[in-house]
PDB file of C-alpha atoms in Angstrom:
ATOM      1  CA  UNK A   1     -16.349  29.623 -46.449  1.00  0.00           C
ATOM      2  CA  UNK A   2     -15.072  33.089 -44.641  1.00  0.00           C
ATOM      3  CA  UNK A   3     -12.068  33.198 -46.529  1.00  0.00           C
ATOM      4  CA  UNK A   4     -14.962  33.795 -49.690  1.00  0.00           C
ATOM      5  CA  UNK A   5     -16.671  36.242 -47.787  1.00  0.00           C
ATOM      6  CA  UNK A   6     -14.914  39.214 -49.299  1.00  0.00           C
ATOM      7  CA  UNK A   7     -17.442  42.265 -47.814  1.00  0.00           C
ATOM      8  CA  UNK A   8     -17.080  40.715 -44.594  1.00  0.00           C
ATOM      9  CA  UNK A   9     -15.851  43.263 -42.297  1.00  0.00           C
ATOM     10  CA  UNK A  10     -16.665  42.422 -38.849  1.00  0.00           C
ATOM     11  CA  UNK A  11     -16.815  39.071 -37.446  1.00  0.00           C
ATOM     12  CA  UNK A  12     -18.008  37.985 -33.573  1.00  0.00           C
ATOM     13  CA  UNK A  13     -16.988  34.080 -32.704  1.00  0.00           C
ATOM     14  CA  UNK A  14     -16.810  34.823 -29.105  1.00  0.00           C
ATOM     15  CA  UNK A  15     -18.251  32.291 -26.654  1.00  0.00           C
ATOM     16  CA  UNK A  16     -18.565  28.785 -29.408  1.00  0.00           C
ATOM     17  CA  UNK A  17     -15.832  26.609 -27.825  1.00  0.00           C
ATOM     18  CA  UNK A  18     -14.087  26.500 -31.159  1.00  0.00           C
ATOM     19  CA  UNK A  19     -11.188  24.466 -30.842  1.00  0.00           C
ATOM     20  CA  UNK A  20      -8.041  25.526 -32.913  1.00  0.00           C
ATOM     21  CA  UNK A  21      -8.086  24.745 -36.640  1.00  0.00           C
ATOM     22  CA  UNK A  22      -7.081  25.482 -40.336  1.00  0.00           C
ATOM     23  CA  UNK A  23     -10.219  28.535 -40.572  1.00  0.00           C
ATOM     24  CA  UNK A  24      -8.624  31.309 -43.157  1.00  0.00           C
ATOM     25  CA  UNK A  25     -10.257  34.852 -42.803  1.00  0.00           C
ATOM     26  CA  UNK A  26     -10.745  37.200 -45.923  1.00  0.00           C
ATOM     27  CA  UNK A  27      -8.836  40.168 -46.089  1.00  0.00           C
ATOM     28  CA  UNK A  28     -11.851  42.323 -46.113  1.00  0.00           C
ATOM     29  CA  UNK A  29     -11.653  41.311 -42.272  1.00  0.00           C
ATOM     30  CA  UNK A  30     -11.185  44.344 -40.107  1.00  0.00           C
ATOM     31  CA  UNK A  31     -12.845  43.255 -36.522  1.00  0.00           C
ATOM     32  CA  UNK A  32     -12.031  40.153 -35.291  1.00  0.00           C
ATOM     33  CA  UNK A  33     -13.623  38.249 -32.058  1.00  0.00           C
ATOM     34  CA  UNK A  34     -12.285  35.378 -31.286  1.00  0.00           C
ATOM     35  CA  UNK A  35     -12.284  35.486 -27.750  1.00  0.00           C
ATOM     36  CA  UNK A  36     -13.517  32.558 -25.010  1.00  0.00           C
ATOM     37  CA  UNK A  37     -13.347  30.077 -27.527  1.00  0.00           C
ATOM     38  CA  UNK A  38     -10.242  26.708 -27.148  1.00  0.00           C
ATOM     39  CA  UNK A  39      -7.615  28.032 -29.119  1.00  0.00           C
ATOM     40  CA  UNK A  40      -4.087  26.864 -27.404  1.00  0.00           C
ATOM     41  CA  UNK A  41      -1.766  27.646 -30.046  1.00  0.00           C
ATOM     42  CA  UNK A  42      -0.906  31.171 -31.374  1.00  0.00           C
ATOM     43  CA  UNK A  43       0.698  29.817 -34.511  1.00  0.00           C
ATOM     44  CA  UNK A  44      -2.365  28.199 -36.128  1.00  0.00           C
ATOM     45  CA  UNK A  45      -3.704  31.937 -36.158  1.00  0.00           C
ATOM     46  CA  UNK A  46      -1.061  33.138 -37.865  1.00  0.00           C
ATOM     47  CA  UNK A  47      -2.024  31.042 -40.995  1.00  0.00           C
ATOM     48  CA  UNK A  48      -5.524  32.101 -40.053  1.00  0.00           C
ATOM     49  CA  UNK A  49      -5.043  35.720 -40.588  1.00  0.00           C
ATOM     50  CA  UNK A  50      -2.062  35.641 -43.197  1.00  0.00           C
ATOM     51  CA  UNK A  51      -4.894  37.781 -45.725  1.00  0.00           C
ATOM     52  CA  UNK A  52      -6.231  39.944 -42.569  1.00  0.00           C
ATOM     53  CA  UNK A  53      -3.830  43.250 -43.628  1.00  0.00           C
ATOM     54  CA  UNK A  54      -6.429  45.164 -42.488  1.00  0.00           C
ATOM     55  CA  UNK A  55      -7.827  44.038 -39.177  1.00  0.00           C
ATOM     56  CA  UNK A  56      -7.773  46.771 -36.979  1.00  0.00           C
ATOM     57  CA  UNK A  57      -9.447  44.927 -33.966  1.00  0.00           C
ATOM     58  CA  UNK A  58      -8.236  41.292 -32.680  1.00  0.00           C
ATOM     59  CA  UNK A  59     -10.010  40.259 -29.694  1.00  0.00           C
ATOM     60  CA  UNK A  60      -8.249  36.459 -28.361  1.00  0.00           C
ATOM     61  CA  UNK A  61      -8.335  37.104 -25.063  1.00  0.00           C
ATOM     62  CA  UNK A  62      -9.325  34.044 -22.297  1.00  0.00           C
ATOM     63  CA  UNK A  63      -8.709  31.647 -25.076  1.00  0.00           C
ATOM     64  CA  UNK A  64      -5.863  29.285 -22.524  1.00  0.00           C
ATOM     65  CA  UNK A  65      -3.261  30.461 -25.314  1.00  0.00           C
ATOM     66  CA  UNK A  66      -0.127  28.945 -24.341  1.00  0.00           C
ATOM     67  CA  UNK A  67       3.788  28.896 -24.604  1.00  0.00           C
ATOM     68  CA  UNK A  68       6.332  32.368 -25.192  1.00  0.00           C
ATOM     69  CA  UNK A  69       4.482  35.566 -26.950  1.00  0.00           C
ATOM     70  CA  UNK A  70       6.685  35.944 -30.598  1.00  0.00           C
ATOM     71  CA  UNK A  71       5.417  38.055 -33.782  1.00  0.00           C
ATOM     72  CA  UNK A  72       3.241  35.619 -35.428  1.00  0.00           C
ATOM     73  CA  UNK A  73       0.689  38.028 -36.017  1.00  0.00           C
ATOM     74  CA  UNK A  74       2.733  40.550 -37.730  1.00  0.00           C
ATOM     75  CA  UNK A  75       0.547  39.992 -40.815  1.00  0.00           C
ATOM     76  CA  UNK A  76      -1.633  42.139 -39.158  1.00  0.00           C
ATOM     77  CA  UNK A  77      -0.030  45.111 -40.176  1.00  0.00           C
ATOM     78  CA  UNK A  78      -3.323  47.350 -39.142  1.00  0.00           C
ATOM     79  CA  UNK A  79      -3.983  46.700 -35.854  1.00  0.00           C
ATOM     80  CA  UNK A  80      -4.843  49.549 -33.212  1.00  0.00           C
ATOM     81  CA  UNK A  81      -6.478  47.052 -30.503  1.00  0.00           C
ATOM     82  CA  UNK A  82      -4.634  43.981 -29.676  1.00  0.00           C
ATOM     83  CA  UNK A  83      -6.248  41.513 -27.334  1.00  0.00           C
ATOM     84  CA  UNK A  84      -4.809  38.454 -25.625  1.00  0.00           C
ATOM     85  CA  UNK A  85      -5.342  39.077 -21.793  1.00  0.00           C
ATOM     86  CA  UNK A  86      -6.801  35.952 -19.534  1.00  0.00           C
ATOM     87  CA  UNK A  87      -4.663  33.502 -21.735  1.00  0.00           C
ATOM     88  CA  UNK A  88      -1.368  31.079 -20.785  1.00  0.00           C
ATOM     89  CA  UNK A  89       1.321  33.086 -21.973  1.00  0.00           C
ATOM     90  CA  UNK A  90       4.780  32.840 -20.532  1.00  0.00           C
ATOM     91  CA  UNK A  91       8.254  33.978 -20.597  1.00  0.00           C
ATOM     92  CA  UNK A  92       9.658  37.336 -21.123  1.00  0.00           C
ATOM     93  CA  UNK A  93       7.859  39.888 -23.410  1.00  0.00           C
ATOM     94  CA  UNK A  94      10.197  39.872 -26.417  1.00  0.00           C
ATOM     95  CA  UNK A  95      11.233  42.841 -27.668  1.00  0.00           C
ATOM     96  CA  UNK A  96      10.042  42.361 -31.506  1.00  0.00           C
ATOM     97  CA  UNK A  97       6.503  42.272 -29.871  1.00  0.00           C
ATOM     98  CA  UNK A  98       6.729  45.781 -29.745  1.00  0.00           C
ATOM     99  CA  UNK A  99       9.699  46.588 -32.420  1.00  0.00           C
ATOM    100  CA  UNK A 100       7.996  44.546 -35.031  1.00  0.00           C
ATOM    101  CA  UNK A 101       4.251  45.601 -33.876  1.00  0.00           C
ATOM    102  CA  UNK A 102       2.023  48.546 -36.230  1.00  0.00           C
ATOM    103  CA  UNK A 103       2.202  51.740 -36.238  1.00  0.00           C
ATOM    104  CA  UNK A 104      -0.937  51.941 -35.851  1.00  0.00           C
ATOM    105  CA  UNK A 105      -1.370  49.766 -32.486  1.00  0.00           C
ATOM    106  CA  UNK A 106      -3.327  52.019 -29.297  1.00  0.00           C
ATOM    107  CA  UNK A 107      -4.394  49.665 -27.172  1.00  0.00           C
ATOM    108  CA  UNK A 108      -2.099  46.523 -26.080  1.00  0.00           C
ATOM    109  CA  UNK A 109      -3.535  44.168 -23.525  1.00  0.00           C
ATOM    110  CA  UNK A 110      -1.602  41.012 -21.470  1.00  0.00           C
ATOM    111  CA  UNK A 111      -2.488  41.269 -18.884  1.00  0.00           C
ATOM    112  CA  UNK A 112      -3.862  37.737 -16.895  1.00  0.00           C
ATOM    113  CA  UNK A 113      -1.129  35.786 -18.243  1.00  0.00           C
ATOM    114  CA  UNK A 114       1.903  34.021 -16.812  1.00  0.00           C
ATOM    115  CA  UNK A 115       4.029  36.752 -18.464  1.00  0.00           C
ATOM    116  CA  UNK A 116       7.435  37.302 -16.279  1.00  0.00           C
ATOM    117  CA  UNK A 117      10.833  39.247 -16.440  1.00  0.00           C
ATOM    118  CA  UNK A 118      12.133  42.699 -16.853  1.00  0.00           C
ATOM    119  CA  UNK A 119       9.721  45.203 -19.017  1.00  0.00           C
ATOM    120  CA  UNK A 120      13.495  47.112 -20.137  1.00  0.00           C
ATOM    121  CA  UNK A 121      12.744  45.597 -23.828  1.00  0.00           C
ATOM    122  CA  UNK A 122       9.863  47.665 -23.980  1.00  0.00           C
ATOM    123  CA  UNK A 123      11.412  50.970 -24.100  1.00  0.00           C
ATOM    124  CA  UNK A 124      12.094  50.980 -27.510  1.00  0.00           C
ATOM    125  CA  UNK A 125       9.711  50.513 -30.545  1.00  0.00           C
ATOM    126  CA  UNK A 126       7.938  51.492 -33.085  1.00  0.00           C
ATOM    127  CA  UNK A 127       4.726  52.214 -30.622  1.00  0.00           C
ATOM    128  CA  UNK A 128       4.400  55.826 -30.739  1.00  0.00           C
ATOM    129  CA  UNK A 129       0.437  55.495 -30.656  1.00  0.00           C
ATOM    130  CA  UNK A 130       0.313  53.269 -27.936  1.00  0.00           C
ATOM    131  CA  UNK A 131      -2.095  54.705 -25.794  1.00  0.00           C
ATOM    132  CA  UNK A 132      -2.806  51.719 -23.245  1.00  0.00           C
ATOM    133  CA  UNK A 133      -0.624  49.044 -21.916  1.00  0.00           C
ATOM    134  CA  UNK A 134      -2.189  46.870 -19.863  1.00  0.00           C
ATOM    135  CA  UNK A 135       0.169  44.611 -17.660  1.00  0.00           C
ATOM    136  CA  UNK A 136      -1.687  43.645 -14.693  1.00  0.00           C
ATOM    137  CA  UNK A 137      -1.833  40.468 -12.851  1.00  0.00           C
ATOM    138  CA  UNK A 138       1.535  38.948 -14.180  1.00  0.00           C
ATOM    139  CA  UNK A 139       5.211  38.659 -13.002  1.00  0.00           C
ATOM    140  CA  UNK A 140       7.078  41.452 -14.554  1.00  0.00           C
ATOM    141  CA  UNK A 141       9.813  43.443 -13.325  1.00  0.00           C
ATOM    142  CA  UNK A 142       9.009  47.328 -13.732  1.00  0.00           C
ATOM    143  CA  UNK A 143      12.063  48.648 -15.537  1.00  0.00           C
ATOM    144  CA  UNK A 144      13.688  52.369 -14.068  1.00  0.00           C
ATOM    145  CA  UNK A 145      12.302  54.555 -16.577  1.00  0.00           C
ATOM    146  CA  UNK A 146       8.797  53.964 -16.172  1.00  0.00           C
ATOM    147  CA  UNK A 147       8.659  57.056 -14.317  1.00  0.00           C
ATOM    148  CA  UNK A 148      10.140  58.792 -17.075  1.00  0.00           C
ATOM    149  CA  UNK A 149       7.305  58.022 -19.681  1.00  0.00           C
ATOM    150  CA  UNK A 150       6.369  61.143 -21.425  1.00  0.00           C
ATOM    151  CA  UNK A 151       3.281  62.743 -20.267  1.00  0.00           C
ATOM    152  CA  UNK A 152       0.276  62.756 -22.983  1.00  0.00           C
TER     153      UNK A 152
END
């Protein structure tokens, strides 16, 4: 049914207790709210927004997402806000998080996680627009040259 809806452009599934599933999104798709719903696993989205080139908004925060962040949404090639705060991430941040993340990405949250080890991998990137990182309330290491970010 939504993967028909081709002038959809902003969608708001927050709050239904949707459990994880086979839904595909149209690629007219550019706001996407998925968040406080009972989505576990990170890869069933990626087949759910393999046509969503040009979401610009993904909201999965508090979701109890679970197991090592990778790049499985790199379909989203569009994105300026990425959320997935308040979920069950863990392990280190991977670097192709950022390398392999959009241009176009401002706003980065993961924070509430289970998220540990040294932040050195995100030095680097493609991430030039970043404009907020949001890292609170997990384990991580802050690397040396976090004092030596550039000043905006």
């Amino acid at each position: 049914l939504l993967q028909s809806c081709n002038r959809l452009s902003l969608l708001n599934l927050s709050r239904n207790s949707i459990p994880s599933g086979n839904i595909k999104f149209g690629s007219s798709l550019l706001q996407l709210d998925l968040s406080r719903n009972k989505f576990s696993d990170l890869s069933l989205l990626s087949y759910s927004l393999s046509n969503c080139q040009n979401l610009n908004l993904l909201n999965l925060s508090d979701n109890g997402l679970t197991g090592k962040l990778n790049s499985s949404l790199s379909s989203c090639r569009s994105l300026s806000v990425l959320d997935l705060s308040c979920n069950n991430f863990s392990g280190d941040i991977p670097a192709t998080l950022i390398a392999a993340a959009p241009v176009s990405l401002k706003i980065l949250d993961l924070s509430h996680n289970n998220l540990t080890g040294d932040l050195v991998n995100l030095g680097s990137g493609t991430c030039s627009n970043l404009t907020l990182l949001n890292l609170s309330f997990n384990s991580n290491r802050i690397p040396f040259w976090f004092d030596q970010l550039p000043e905006a």
